[in-house]
XYZ file of C-alpha atoms in Angstrom:
271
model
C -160.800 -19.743 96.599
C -160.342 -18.834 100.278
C -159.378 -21.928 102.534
C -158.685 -24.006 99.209
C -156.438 -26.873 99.614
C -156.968 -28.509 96.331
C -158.453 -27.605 92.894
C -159.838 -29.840 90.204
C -160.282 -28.608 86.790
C -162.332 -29.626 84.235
C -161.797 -28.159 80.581
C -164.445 -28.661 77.674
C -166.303 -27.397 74.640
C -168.351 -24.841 75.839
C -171.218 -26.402 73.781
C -171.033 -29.414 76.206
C -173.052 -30.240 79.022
C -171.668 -29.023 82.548
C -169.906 -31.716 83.975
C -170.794 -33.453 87.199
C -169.293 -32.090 90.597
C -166.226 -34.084 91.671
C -166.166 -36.532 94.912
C -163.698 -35.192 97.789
C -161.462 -38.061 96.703
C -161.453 -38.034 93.058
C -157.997 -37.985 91.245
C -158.768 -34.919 89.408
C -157.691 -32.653 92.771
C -154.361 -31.303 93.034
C -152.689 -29.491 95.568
C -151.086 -26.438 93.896
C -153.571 -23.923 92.578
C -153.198 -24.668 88.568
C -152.113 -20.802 86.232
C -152.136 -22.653 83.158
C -154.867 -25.097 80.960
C -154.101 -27.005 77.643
C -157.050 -26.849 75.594
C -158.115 -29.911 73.906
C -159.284 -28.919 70.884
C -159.984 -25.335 69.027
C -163.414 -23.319 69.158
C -165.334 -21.823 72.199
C -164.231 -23.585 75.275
C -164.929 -23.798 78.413
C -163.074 -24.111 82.060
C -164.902 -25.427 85.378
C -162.517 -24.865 88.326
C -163.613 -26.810 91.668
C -162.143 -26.382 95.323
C -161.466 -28.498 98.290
C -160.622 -27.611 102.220
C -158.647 -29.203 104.382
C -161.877 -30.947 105.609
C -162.393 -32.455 102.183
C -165.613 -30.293 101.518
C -165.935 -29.795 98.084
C -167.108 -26.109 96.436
C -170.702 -26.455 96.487
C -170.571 -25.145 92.594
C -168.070 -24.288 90.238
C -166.350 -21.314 89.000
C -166.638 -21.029 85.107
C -164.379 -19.515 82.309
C -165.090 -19.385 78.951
C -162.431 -18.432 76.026
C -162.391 -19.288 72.048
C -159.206 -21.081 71.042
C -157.764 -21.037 67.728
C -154.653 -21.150 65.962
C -155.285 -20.030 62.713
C -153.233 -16.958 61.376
C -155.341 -13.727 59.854
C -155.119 -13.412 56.122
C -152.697 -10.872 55.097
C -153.533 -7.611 55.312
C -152.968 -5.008 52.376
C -151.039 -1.697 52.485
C -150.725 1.582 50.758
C -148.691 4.359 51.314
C -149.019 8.319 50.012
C -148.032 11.566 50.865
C -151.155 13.216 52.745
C -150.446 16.302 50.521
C -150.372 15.291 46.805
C -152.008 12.205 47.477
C -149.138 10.572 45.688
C -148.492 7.016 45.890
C -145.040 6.944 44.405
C -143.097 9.687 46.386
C -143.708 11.551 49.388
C -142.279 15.238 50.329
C -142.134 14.677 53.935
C -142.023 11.773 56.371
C -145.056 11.441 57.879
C -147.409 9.955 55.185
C -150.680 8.611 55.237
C -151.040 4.545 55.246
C -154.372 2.788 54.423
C -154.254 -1.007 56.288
C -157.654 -3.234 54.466
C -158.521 -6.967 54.778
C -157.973 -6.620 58.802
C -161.224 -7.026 60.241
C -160.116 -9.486 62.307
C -157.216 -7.470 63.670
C -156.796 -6.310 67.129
C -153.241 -5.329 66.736
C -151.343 -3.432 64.079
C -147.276 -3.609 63.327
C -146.653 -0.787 60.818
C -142.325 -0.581 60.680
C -139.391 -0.111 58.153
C -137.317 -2.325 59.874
C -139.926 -5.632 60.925
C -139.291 -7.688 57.678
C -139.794 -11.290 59.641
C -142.999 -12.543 61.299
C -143.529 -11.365 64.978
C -143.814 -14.598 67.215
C -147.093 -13.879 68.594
C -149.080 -10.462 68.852
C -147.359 -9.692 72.059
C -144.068 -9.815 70.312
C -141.923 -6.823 70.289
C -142.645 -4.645 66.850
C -139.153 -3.728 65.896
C -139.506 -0.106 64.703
C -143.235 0.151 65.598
C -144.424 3.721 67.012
C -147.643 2.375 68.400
C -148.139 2.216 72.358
C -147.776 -1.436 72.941
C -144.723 -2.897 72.781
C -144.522 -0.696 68.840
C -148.224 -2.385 68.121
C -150.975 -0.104 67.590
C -154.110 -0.970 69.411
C -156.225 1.030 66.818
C -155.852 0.755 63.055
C -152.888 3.306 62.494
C -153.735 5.882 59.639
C -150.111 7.364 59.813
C -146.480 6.847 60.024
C -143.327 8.349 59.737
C -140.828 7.103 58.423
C -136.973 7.600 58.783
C -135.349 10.970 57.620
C -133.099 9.959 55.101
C -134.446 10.924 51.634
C -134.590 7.186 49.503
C -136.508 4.640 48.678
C -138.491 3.474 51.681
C -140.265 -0.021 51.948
C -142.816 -0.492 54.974
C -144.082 -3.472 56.098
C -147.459 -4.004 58.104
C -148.211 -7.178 60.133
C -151.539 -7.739 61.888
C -152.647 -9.856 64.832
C -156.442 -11.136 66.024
C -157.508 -11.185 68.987
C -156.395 -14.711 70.031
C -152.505 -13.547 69.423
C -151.756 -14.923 66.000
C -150.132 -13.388 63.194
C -150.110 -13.446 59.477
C -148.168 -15.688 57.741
C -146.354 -13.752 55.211
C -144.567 -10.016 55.116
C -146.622 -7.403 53.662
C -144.811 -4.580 52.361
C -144.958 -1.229 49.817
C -142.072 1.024 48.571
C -142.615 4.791 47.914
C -139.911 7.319 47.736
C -138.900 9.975 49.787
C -138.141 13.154 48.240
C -138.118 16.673 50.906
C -134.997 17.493 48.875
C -136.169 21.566 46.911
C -135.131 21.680 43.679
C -132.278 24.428 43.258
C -133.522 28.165 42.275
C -133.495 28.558 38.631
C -132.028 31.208 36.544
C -133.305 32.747 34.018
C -133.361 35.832 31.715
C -135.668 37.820 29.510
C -134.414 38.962 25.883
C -135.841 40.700 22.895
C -136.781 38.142 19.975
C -135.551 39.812 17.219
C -132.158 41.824 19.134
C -131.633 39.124 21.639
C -131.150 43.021 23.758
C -131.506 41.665 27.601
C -132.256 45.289 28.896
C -135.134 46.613 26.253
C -137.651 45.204 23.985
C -140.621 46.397 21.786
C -141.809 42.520 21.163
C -144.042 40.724 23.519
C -143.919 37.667 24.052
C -140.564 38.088 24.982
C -137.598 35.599 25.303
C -137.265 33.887 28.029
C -133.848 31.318 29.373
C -134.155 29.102 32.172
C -131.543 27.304 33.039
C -129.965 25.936 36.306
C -133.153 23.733 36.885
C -131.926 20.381 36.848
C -134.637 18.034 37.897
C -137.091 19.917 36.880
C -140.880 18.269 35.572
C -142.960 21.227 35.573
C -142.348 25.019 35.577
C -144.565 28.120 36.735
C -143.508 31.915 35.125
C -144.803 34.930 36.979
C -144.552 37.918 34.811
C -145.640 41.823 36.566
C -144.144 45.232 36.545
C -140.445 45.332 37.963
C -141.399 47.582 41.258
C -144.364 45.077 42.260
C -143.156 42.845 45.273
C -142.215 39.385 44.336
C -144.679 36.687 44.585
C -145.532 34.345 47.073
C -144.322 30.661 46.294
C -147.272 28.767 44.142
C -148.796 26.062 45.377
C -148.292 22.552 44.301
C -151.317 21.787 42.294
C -151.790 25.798 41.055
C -153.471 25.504 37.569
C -150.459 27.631 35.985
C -148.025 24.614 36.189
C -147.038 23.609 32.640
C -144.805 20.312 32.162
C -142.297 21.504 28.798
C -140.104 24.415 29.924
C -141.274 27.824 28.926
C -139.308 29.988 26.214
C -141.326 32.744 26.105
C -143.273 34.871 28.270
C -145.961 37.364 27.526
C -145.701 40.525 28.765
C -148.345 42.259 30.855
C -147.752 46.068 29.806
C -145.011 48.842 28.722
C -142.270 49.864 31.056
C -140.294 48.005 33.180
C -141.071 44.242 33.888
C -139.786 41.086 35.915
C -140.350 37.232 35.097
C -140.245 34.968 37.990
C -139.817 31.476 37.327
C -140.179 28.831 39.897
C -139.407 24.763 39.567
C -141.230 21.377 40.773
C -139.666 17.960 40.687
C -141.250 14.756 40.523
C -142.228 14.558 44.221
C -144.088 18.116 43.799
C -141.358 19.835 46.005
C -141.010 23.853 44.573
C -138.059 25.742 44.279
């Protein structure tokens, strides 16, 4: 708008026809170039923009602008929450843990946070908590988030905005549990059946004591030959778990032998 003295703006549905160029001298002109437009209604609309020198020649055609206007908040968005490991939705082992955001495909931007319980103003609005690049929005759909250290429950909310700026009406929020604490080492002891002798046996399966395994859901026994190195820890979802404490333990051959016994809790953490 080089050499512009005066703009006139004319704002419309888009559908509508173009209006008709302004006279030098119609009221419509004003002498500070406009940065804002109300919109007169919602839907596709569309901006004409006129200029005027200071010789009253009016722009031979208009510029034009076209933006859809609405006010109508997304519909909330759903959220779940596991631990990327066990897949569990009820307690997580670590802090970073996988998050699954549906009913957003009309989201542009993404508030995933412990701590943003109200309603952002607008989509521009400061995520409290947030880890995503934009003011703590994500600009993608977020598949991740960690949450704070502190082993407890842990509720996170999500809020999404469209692409016009609004947000949902209404918190959206799931709990899970954070657990990273290892259950202590258990102790245990092996024993002769019949002697209750703790240093020889001619029974197998022999006894076997654990105890010192408070918190305990499921137990794992490794039974070998006493100068074999120990074993490495089991994994999580190793098929030798079994969920009522073991009393007995088979016994792989003659001479000396060791039982190993490890622990899981509830959130799959092992001794």
């Amino acid at each position: 708008d080089t050499d512009a003295v005066a703009w006139c703006v004319f704002e419309q549905a888009a559908a509508a026809g173009a209006p008709a160029a302004p006279l030098f001298g119609d009221l419509c002109f004003v002498g500070t170039r406009p940065v804002a437009q109300s919109m007169a209604a919602v839907g596709n609309r569309k901006v004409y923009v006129y200029t005027r020198d200071v010789a009253a020649n009016v722009s031979s055609a208009a510029a034009v602008a076209t933006i859809n206007y609405t006010t109508s908040a997304p519909a909330n968005p759903t959220l779940a929450l596991s631990d990327p490991t066990t897949s569990s939705t009820t307690y997580a082992r670590q802090q970073a843990i996988t998050i699954a955001v549906g009913n957003d495909a009309t989201a542009a931007r993404w508030c995933v946070s412990e701590t943003q319980t109200t309603k952002p103003s607008i989509g521009t609005s400061t995520c409290t908590g947030g880890a995503g690049p934009s003011s703590g929005w994500f600009t993608t759909e977020p598949t991740t988030f960690t949450m704070s250290a502190t082993d407890a429950a842990k509720t996170v909310y999500v809020w999404i905005a469209d692409g016009a700026n609004n947000v949902n009406a209404t918190a959206v929020s799931t709990v899970i549990t954070l657990d990273t604490a290892l259950p202590a080492t258990p102790v245990v002891a092996l024993s002769d059946t019949n002697t209750s002798s703790t240093t020889a046996t001619n029974v197998s399966p022999a006894g076997l004591a654990i105890t010192v395994d408070t918190g305990a859901v499921m137990w794992l026994v490794v039974e070998q030959a006493l100068a074999t190195a120990p074993p490495s820890v089991p994994a999580w979802n190793s098929g030798s778990w079994v969920g009522t404490r073991p009393t007995t333990t088979t016994l792989g051959a003659t001479g000396d032998r060791k039982a190993y016994v490890f622990t899981k809790d509830i959130a799959e953490n092992i001794s």
